[in-house]
PDB file of C-alpha atoms in Angstrom:
ATOM      1  CA  GLY A  11      -0.118   0.264  -0.181  1.00  0.00           C
ATOM      2  CA  ARG A  12       3.100   2.161  -0.217  1.00  0.00           C
ATOM      3  CA  LEU A  13       3.543   2.336  -4.040  1.00  0.00           C
ATOM      4  CA  ALA A  14       2.835   6.043  -4.446  1.00  0.00           C
ATOM      5  CA  SER A  15       4.728   7.200  -1.602  1.00  0.00           C
ATOM      6  CA  ILE A  16       8.178   6.150  -3.520  1.00  0.00           C
ATOM      7  CA  GLY A  17       7.160   7.844  -6.631  1.00  0.00           C
ATOM      8  CA  GLY A  18       4.046   4.962  -7.821  1.00  0.00           C
ATOM      9  CA  ALA A  19       5.002   2.362 -10.790  1.00  0.00           C
ATOM     10  CA  ALA A  20       5.862   5.034 -13.278  1.00  0.00           C
ATOM     11  CA  TYR A  21       9.463   6.357 -10.975  1.00  0.00           C
ATOM     12  CA  LEU A  22       9.713   2.203 -10.580  1.00  0.00           C
ATOM     13  CA  ALA A  23       9.965   1.197 -14.354  1.00  0.00           C
ATOM     14  CA  HIS A  24      12.562   4.378 -14.709  1.00  0.00           C
ATOM     15  CA  ILE A  25      14.728   2.737 -12.169  1.00  0.00           C
ATOM     16  CA  VAL A  26      14.620  -0.840 -14.168  1.00  0.00           C
ATOM     17  CA  ASP A  27      15.284   1.511 -17.492  1.00  0.00           C
ATOM     18  CA  ALA A  28      18.251   3.559 -15.631  1.00  0.00           C
ATOM     19  CA  THR A  29      19.710   0.031 -14.207  1.00  0.00           C
ATOM     20  CA  PRO A  30      22.999  -0.548 -16.142  1.00  0.00           C
ATOM     21  CA  LYS A  31      22.775  -3.786 -17.689  1.00  0.00           C
ATOM     22  CA  ILE A  32      25.681  -6.257 -18.979  1.00  0.00           C
ATOM     23  CA  GLY A  33      24.735  -4.716 -22.493  1.00  0.00           C
ATOM     24  CA  HIS A  34      25.612  -1.006 -21.170  1.00  0.00           C
ATOM     25  CA  VAL A  35      28.641  -2.169 -19.358  1.00  0.00           C
ATOM     26  CA  ARG A  36      30.507   0.115 -21.676  1.00  0.00           C
ATOM     27  CA  GLN A  37      28.806   3.102 -22.002  1.00  0.00           C
ATOM     28  CA  HIS A  38      28.484   3.044 -18.134  1.00  0.00           C
ATOM     29  CA  ALA A  39      31.777   2.884 -17.892  1.00  0.00           C
ATOM     30  CA  GLU A  40      32.196   5.712 -20.050  1.00  0.00           C
ATOM     31  CA  ARG A  41      29.819   7.576 -17.895  1.00  0.00           C
ATOM     32  CA  VAL A  42      32.246   6.836 -14.982  1.00  0.00           C
ATOM     33  CA  LEU A  43      35.129   8.051 -16.418  1.00  0.00           C
ATOM     34  CA  GLU A  44      33.550  11.466 -17.789  1.00  0.00           C
ATOM     35  CA  THR A  45      32.248  12.170 -14.468  1.00  0.00           C
ATOM     36  CA  LYS A  46      35.964  11.437 -12.898  1.00  0.00           C
ATOM     37  CA  ALA A  47      37.238  13.715 -15.636  1.00  0.00           C
ATOM     38  CA  LEU A  48      35.024  16.856 -14.434  1.00  0.00           C
ATOM     39  CA  ARG A  49      35.706  17.088 -10.929  1.00  0.00           C
ATOM     40  CA  GLU A  50      39.527  16.646 -12.174  1.00  0.00           C
ATOM     41  CA  ILE A  51      38.628  19.492 -14.172  1.00  0.00           C
ATOM     42  CA  ALA A  52      37.029  21.903 -11.490  1.00  0.00           C
ATOM     43  CA  ALA A  53      40.144  21.047  -9.337  1.00  0.00           C
ATOM     44  CA  LEU A  54      42.097  22.102 -12.319  1.00  0.00           C
ATOM     45  CA  MET A  55      39.893  25.421 -12.774  1.00  0.00           C
ATOM     46  CA  HIS A  56      40.336  26.355  -9.135  1.00  0.00           C
ATOM     47  CA  THR A  57      44.012  26.358  -8.951  1.00  0.00           C
ATOM     48  CA  LYS A  58      44.159  28.070 -12.157  1.00  0.00           C
ATOM     49  CA  LEU A  59      41.830  30.975 -11.197  1.00  0.00           C
ATOM     50  CA  GLY A  60      44.182  31.621  -8.703  1.00  0.00           C
ATOM     51  CA  GLU A  61      46.865  31.587 -11.364  1.00  0.00           C
ATOM     52  CA  LEU A  62      44.671  33.676 -13.415  1.00  0.00           C
ATOM     53  CA  TYR A  63      44.471  36.574 -11.021  1.00  0.00           C
ATOM     54  CA  GLY A  64      48.302  36.349  -9.879  1.00  0.00           C
ATOM     55  CA  ASP A  65      51.366  36.649 -11.713  1.00  0.00           C
ATOM     56  CA  HIS A  66      51.182  33.917 -14.723  1.00  0.00           C
ATOM     57  CA  GLY A  67      53.621  35.127 -16.831  1.00  0.00           C
ATOM     58  CA  ASN A  68      52.977  35.693 -20.958  1.00  0.00           C
ATOM     59  CA  PRO A  69      49.049  35.172 -21.160  1.00  0.00           C
ATOM     60  CA  ARG A  70      49.541  33.232 -24.580  1.00  0.00           C
ATOM     61  CA  GLU A  71      51.871  30.421 -22.824  1.00  0.00           C
ATOM     62  CA  TRP A  72      49.680  30.412 -20.068  1.00  0.00           C
ATOM     63  CA  MET A  73      46.813  29.889 -22.068  1.00  0.00           C
ATOM     64  CA  SER A  74      48.729  27.403 -23.955  1.00  0.00           C
ATOM     65  CA  SER A  75      49.984  25.691 -20.781  1.00  0.00           C
ATOM     66  CA  LEU A  76      46.161  25.712 -19.337  1.00  0.00           C
ATOM     67  CA  ILE A  77      45.054  23.751 -22.773  1.00  0.00           C
ATOM     68  CA  GLY A  78      47.576  21.480 -22.535  1.00  0.00           C
ATOM     69  CA  GLU A  79      46.730  20.241 -18.634  1.00  0.00           C
ATOM     70  CA  VAL A  80      43.245  20.246 -19.610  1.00  0.00           C
ATOM     71  CA  GLU A  81      43.616  17.589 -22.080  1.00  0.00           C
ATOM     72  CA  ARG A  82      45.777  15.882 -20.661  1.00  0.00           C
ATOM     73  CA  THR A  83      43.400  15.405 -17.579  1.00  0.00           C
ATOM     74  CA  VAL A  84      40.434  15.019 -19.599  1.00  0.00           C
ATOM     75  CA  ARG A  85      42.751  11.800 -22.295  1.00  0.00           C
ATOM     76  CA  THR A  86      41.291   8.233 -21.559  1.00  0.00           C
ATOM     77  CA  PRO A  87      44.176   6.166 -19.932  1.00  0.00           C
ATOM     78  CA  ASP A  88      45.460   3.966 -21.600  1.00  0.00           C
ATOM     79  CA  ASN A  89      49.201   1.814 -20.919  1.00  0.00           C
ATOM     80  CA  ALA A  90      50.942   4.891 -22.129  1.00  0.00           C
ATOM     81  CA  ASP A  91      49.894   6.268 -18.613  1.00  0.00           C
ATOM     82  CA  ARG A  92      50.992   2.773 -16.542  1.00  0.00           C
ATOM     83  CA  VAL A  93      53.767   1.017 -15.316  1.00  0.00           C
ATOM     84  CA  GLU A  94      54.501  -1.571 -17.763  1.00  0.00           C
ATOM     85  CA  HIS A  95      56.599  -5.126 -17.352  1.00  0.00           C
ATOM     86  CA  ILE A  96      59.539  -4.822 -20.172  1.00  0.00           C
ATOM     87  CA  SER A  97      58.173  -8.110 -21.889  1.00  0.00           C
ATOM     88  CA  ALA A  98      55.001  -5.717 -23.064  1.00  0.00           C
ATOM     89  CA  PRO A  99      57.828  -2.839 -24.732  1.00  0.00           C
ATOM     90  CA  LEU A 100      60.162  -5.463 -25.891  1.00  0.00           C
ATOM     91  CA  ALA A 101      57.542  -7.568 -28.021  1.00  0.00           C
ATOM     92  CA  ARG A 102      56.375  -4.126 -29.509  1.00  0.00           C
ATOM     93  CA  ALA A 103      59.818  -3.680 -30.727  1.00  0.00           C
ATOM     94  CA  TRP A 104      60.084  -7.154 -32.045  1.00  0.00           C
ATOM     95  CA  THR A 105      57.017  -6.536 -33.946  1.00  0.00           C
ATOM     96  CA  ALA A 106      58.486  -3.578 -35.394  1.00  0.00           C
ATOM     97  CA  VAL A 107      61.513  -4.887 -36.121  1.00  0.00           C
ATOM     98  CA  ASN A 108      59.249  -7.446 -38.082  1.00  0.00           C
ATOM     99  CA  GLU A 109      57.322  -4.826 -40.090  1.00  0.00           C
ATOM    100  CA  ARG A 110      60.504  -3.746 -41.041  1.00  0.00           C
ATOM    101  CA  LEU A 111      61.727  -6.870 -42.413  1.00  0.00           C
ATOM    102  CA  GLN A 112      58.641  -7.785 -44.368  1.00  0.00           C
ATOM    103  CA  ASN A 113      57.950  -4.384 -45.965  1.00  0.00           C
ATOM    104  CA  GLY A 114      62.056  -4.620 -47.354  1.00  0.00           C
ATOM    105  CA  ARG A 115      62.485  -0.929 -46.398  1.00  0.00           C
ATOM    106  CA  GLY A 116      64.452  -1.313 -43.464  1.00  0.00           C
ATOM    107  CA  PHE A 117      61.947   0.961 -41.778  1.00  0.00           C
ATOM    108  CA  THR A 118      58.751   1.444 -40.462  1.00  0.00           C
ATOM    109  CA  GLY A 119      58.221   5.236 -40.214  1.00  0.00           C
ATOM    110  CA  LEU A 120      57.079   7.941 -42.681  1.00  0.00           C
ATOM    111  CA  SER A 121      59.255   8.422 -45.675  1.00  0.00           C
ATOM    112  CA  THR A 122      61.014  11.539 -45.910  1.00  0.00           C
ATOM    113  CA  GLY A 123      61.986  10.833 -49.879  1.00  0.00           C
ATOM    114  CA  LEU A 124      65.715  10.695 -49.609  1.00  0.00           C
ATOM    115  CA  SER A 125      66.674   6.915 -49.230  1.00  0.00           C
ATOM    116  CA  ASP A 126      69.932   7.760 -47.000  1.00  0.00           C
ATOM    117  CA  LEU A 127      68.387   9.709 -44.263  1.00  0.00           C
ATOM    118  CA  ASP A 128      65.658   7.531 -44.232  1.00  0.00           C
ATOM    119  CA  ARG A 129      68.120   4.534 -42.987  1.00  0.00           C
ATOM    120  CA  LEU A 130      69.587   6.960 -41.107  1.00  0.00           C
ATOM    121  CA  LEU A 131      66.736   8.245 -38.702  1.00  0.00           C
ATOM    122  CA  GLY A 132      64.479   5.158 -39.706  1.00  0.00           C
ATOM    123  CA  GLY A 133      61.889   7.181 -41.204  1.00  0.00           C
ATOM    124  CA  LEU A 134      59.655   9.925 -39.646  1.00  0.00           C
ATOM    125  CA  ARG A 135      57.943   8.327 -36.545  1.00  0.00           C
ATOM    126  CA  PRO A 136      55.341   9.339 -33.652  1.00  0.00           C
ATOM    127  CA  GLY A 137      56.696  11.481 -31.005  1.00  0.00           C
ATOM    128  CA  ASP A 138      60.068  12.285 -32.907  1.00  0.00           C
ATOM    129  CA  TYR A 139      61.210  15.379 -32.993  1.00  0.00           C
ATOM    130  CA  MET A 140      63.860  16.158 -35.443  1.00  0.00           C
ATOM    131  CA  THR A 141      66.508  19.167 -35.814  1.00  0.00           C
ATOM    132  CA  ILE A 142      68.429  20.329 -39.522  1.00  0.00           C
ATOM    133  CA  GLY A 143      70.899  22.359 -38.064  1.00  0.00           C
ATOM    134  CA  ALA A 144      73.428  23.839 -40.948  1.00  0.00           C
ATOM    135  CA  ARG A 145      75.109  27.372 -41.436  1.00  0.00           C
ATOM    136  CA  ALA A 146      73.143  30.032 -42.766  1.00  0.00           C
ATOM    137  CA  HIS A 147      71.908  29.945 -46.692  1.00  0.00           C
ATOM    138  CA  VAL A 148      73.398  26.426 -47.351  1.00  0.00           C
ATOM    139  CA  GLY A 149      69.330  25.136 -48.035  1.00  0.00           C
ATOM    140  CA  LYS A 150      67.614  24.342 -44.415  1.00  0.00           C
ATOM    141  CA  SER A 151      65.287  25.455 -45.646  1.00  0.00           C
ATOM    142  CA  SER A 152      64.384  24.012 -49.100  1.00  0.00           C
ATOM    143  CA  LEU A 153      65.665  20.231 -47.356  1.00  0.00           C
ATOM    144  CA  ALA A 154      62.597  21.003 -45.120  1.00  0.00           C
ATOM    145  CA  ARG A 155      60.085  21.746 -47.933  1.00  0.00           C
ATOM    146  CA  GLN A 156      61.687  18.669 -50.091  1.00  0.00           C
ATOM    147  CA  ILE A 157      60.688  16.621 -46.572  1.00  0.00           C
ATOM    148  CA  ALA A 158      57.042  18.383 -46.129  1.00  0.00           C
ATOM    149  CA  MET A 159      56.421  17.630 -50.044  1.00  0.00           C
ATOM    150  CA  TYR A 160      57.189  14.328 -49.984  1.00  0.00           C
ATOM    151  CA  THR A 161      55.308  13.405 -46.783  1.00  0.00           C
ATOM    152  CA  ALA A 162      52.272  15.144 -48.050  1.00  0.00           C
ATOM    153  CA  GLY A 163      52.282  12.609 -50.967  1.00  0.00           C
ATOM    154  CA  ILE A 164      52.039  14.977 -53.823  1.00  0.00           C
ATOM    155  CA  ASN A 165      51.760  13.670 -57.522  1.00  0.00           C
ATOM    156  CA  ARG A 166      50.893  10.469 -55.369  1.00  0.00           C
ATOM    157  CA  PRO A 167      47.441   8.584 -54.728  1.00  0.00           C
ATOM    158  CA  ARG A 168      45.852  10.015 -52.084  1.00  0.00           C
ATOM    159  CA  ASN A 169      45.611   6.523 -49.499  1.00  0.00           C
ATOM    160  CA  GLU A 170      49.535   7.250 -49.465  1.00  0.00           C
ATOM    161  CA  ARG A 171      49.262  10.915 -48.701  1.00  0.00           C
ATOM    162  CA  SER A 172      49.744  12.774 -45.228  1.00  0.00           C
ATOM    163  CA  GLY A 173      49.061  16.097 -43.527  1.00  0.00           C
ATOM    164  CA  VAL A 174      51.650  18.531 -43.162  1.00  0.00           C
ATOM    165  CA  LEU A 175      51.758  21.516 -41.143  1.00  0.00           C
ATOM    166  CA  MET A 176      54.827  23.763 -42.193  1.00  0.00           C
ATOM    167  CA  TRP A 177      55.386  27.328 -40.002  1.00  0.00           C
ATOM    168  CA  SER A 178      58.282  29.410 -40.995  1.00  0.00           C
ATOM    169  CA  GLY A 179      59.542  32.339 -38.811  1.00  0.00           C
ATOM    170  CA  GLU A 180      61.629  34.076 -41.776  1.00  0.00           C
ATOM    171  CA  GLN A 181      59.111  33.912 -44.395  1.00  0.00           C
ATOM    172  CA  LEU A 182      55.589  35.214 -45.239  1.00  0.00           C
ATOM    173  CA  GLU A 183      52.801  32.440 -46.461  1.00  0.00           C
ATOM    174  CA  GLU A 184      53.202  33.706 -50.132  1.00  0.00           C
ATOM    175  CA  GLU A 185      56.859  33.459 -50.025  1.00  0.00           C
ATOM    176  CA  CYS A 186      57.148  30.129 -48.379  1.00  0.00           C
ATOM    177  CA  ALA A 187      54.165  29.005 -51.344  1.00  0.00           C
ATOM    178  CA  GLU A 188      56.063  30.400 -54.093  1.00  0.00           C
ATOM    179  CA  ALA A 189      59.408  28.594 -52.928  1.00  0.00           C
ATOM    180  CA  MET A 190      58.032  25.390 -52.884  1.00  0.00           C
ATOM    181  CA  SER A 191      56.232  25.970 -56.213  1.00  0.00           C
ATOM    182  CA  PHE A 192      60.088  26.711 -57.537  1.00  0.00           C
ATOM    183  CA  GLN A 193      61.653  23.922 -56.134  1.00  0.00           C
ATOM    184  CA  LEU A 194      58.933  21.580 -57.128  1.00  0.00           C
ATOM    185  CA  ALA A 195      59.045  22.478 -60.725  1.00  0.00           C
ATOM    186  CA  GLY A 196      63.162  22.821 -60.967  1.00  0.00           C
ATOM    187  CA  VAL A 197      62.640  26.295 -61.781  1.00  0.00           C
ATOM    188  CA  SER A 198      64.581  29.350 -60.744  1.00  0.00           C
ATOM    189  CA  GLN A 199      63.435  32.178 -59.381  1.00  0.00           C
ATOM    190  CA  ALA A 200      65.633  34.567 -60.752  1.00  0.00           C
ATOM    191  CA  LYS A 201      64.737  33.267 -64.214  1.00  0.00           C
ATOM    192  CA  ILE A 202      61.417  34.539 -63.169  1.00  0.00           C
ATOM    193  CA  ARG A 203      62.447  37.706 -61.718  1.00  0.00           C
ATOM    194  CA  ASN A 204      64.239  38.877 -64.638  1.00  0.00           C
ATOM    195  CA  ILE A 205      61.928  39.901 -67.733  1.00  0.00           C
ATOM    196  CA  GLY A 206      62.039  37.436 -70.800  1.00  0.00           C
ATOM    197  CA  LYS A 207      64.249  34.754 -69.125  1.00  0.00           C
ATOM    198  CA  ALA A 208      61.513  32.167 -68.366  1.00  0.00           C
ATOM    199  CA  THR A 209      60.646  29.756 -71.519  1.00  0.00           C
ATOM    200  CA  PRO A 210      57.152  28.624 -72.126  1.00  0.00           C
ATOM    201  CA  ALA A 211      58.502  25.191 -70.756  1.00  0.00           C
ATOM    202  CA  ASP A 212      59.311  26.880 -67.248  1.00  0.00           C
ATOM    203  CA  TRP A 213      55.771  28.310 -66.926  1.00  0.00           C
ATOM    204  CA  ALA A 214      54.355  24.907 -68.294  1.00  0.00           C
ATOM    205  CA  SER A 215      56.497  23.816 -65.034  1.00  0.00           C
ATOM    206  CA  LEU A 216      55.449  25.978 -62.744  1.00  0.00           C
ATOM    207  CA  THR A 217      51.860  25.857 -63.511  1.00  0.00           C
ATOM    208  CA  THR A 218      52.022  22.188 -62.853  1.00  0.00           C
ATOM    209  CA  ALA A 219      53.840  22.394 -59.696  1.00  0.00           C
ATOM    210  CA  SER A 220      51.145  25.125 -58.370  1.00  0.00           C
ATOM    211  CA  LYS A 221      48.285  22.774 -59.321  1.00  0.00           C
ATOM    212  CA  LEU A 222      49.925  19.858 -57.429  1.00  0.00           C
ATOM    213  CA  ILE A 223      50.854  22.018 -54.258  1.00  0.00           C
ATOM    214  CA  HIS A 224      47.179  22.819 -54.405  1.00  0.00           C
ATOM    215  CA  GLU A 225      46.028  19.517 -54.536  1.00  0.00           C
ATOM    216  CA  SER A 226      47.874  18.426 -51.726  1.00  0.00           C
ATOM    217  CA  SER A 227      47.638  18.189 -47.714  1.00  0.00           C
ATOM    218  CA  ILE A 228      50.013  20.979 -46.766  1.00  0.00           C
ATOM    219  CA  PHE A 229      48.806  23.176 -44.348  1.00  0.00           C
ATOM    220  CA  ILE A 230      50.876  26.800 -43.317  1.00  0.00           C
ATOM    221  CA  ARG A 231      51.529  29.239 -40.932  1.00  0.00           C
ATOM    222  CA  CYS A 232      53.832  32.083 -40.849  1.00  0.00           C
ATOM    223  CA  ARG A 233      54.360  33.986 -37.534  1.00  0.00           C
ATOM    224  CA  PRO A 234      57.874  35.573 -36.515  1.00  0.00           C
ATOM    225  CA  GLY A 235      58.587  35.121 -32.776  1.00  0.00           C
ATOM    226  CA  LEU A 236      56.305  32.092 -31.932  1.00  0.00           C
ATOM    227  CA  SER A 237      57.696  30.297 -28.812  1.00  0.00           C
ATOM    228  CA  PRO A 238      57.914  26.608 -28.287  1.00  0.00           C
ATOM    229  CA  LEU A 239      54.730  26.908 -26.643  1.00  0.00           C
ATOM    230  CA  GLY A 240      52.870  28.619 -28.947  1.00  0.00           C
ATOM    231  CA  LEU A 241      54.052  26.636 -31.720  1.00  0.00           C
ATOM    232  CA  ARG A 242      52.192  23.799 -29.832  1.00  0.00           C
ATOM    233  CA  ALA A 243      48.843  25.831 -29.506  1.00  0.00           C
ATOM    234  CA  LEU A 244      49.260  26.280 -32.992  1.00  0.00           C
ATOM    235  CA  ILE A 245      49.860  22.281 -34.089  1.00  0.00           C
ATOM    236  CA  ARG A 246      47.023  21.219 -31.272  1.00  0.00           C
ATOM    237  CA  GLU A 247      44.379  23.984 -33.027  1.00  0.00           C
ATOM    238  CA  TRP A 248      45.549  22.759 -36.498  1.00  0.00           C
ATOM    239  CA  LYS A 249      44.668  19.102 -35.520  1.00  0.00           C
ATOM    240  CA  GLN A 250      41.360  20.068 -34.051  1.00  0.00           C
ATOM    241  CA  ASP A 251      40.464  22.092 -37.216  1.00  0.00           C
ATOM    242  CA  CYS A 252      41.176  19.330 -39.503  1.00  0.00           C
ATOM    243  CA  ALA A 253      39.369  16.617 -37.194  1.00  0.00           C
ATOM    244  CA  LYS A 254      36.389  18.203 -37.821  1.00  0.00           C
ATOM    245  CA  THR A 255      36.248  18.091 -41.645  1.00  0.00           C
TER     246      THR A 255
END
């Protein structure tokens, strides 16, 4: 006789429907993790609010740091966040070795387009950070553009292409794009700048190169004085924009 006092039959039906079932265990676990992440974000925001009203240094770098901490907080836990026995990474390492043997290339990463460099580096792999160092005006930017164009899969099937983000602190976007077109076409910029020097074949090569670059997956942003944290924020924003499209 007390059914009405607890909400009636409709409430009991609601409880039955809301009770996690075996088939919904994954969704229930995801809800638990999401709620945990929200609590952790709330705690992080309390800390960051204090920093905001205090001495937080460079605003752009502080905001980039904030975004990074929020992303780490909401990231789904995986094996990368856990201590593991050496047998697991050993198995992954030998799997990579076998892949290198099977594909016949000697490496598993993305090719730079330069076979000798691929053998030295093992290709371009996730998490790698590489620096090209040399004196001024010896071709560092040209080498970087060459690797970018090859990695982006210019003149190759779409399934062999990778997205590439180029950043320069020395040139404008237009200057970088122009230099890339001349480099791909194999035409000297001096020929175009000197009226009457360029041949019809040069213009045809430039037109073809520009079309290939236009259809590629290369993105570009030029901003002088960008700090490492600012560059990291730029890359993060680009990845988010790519995910939306």
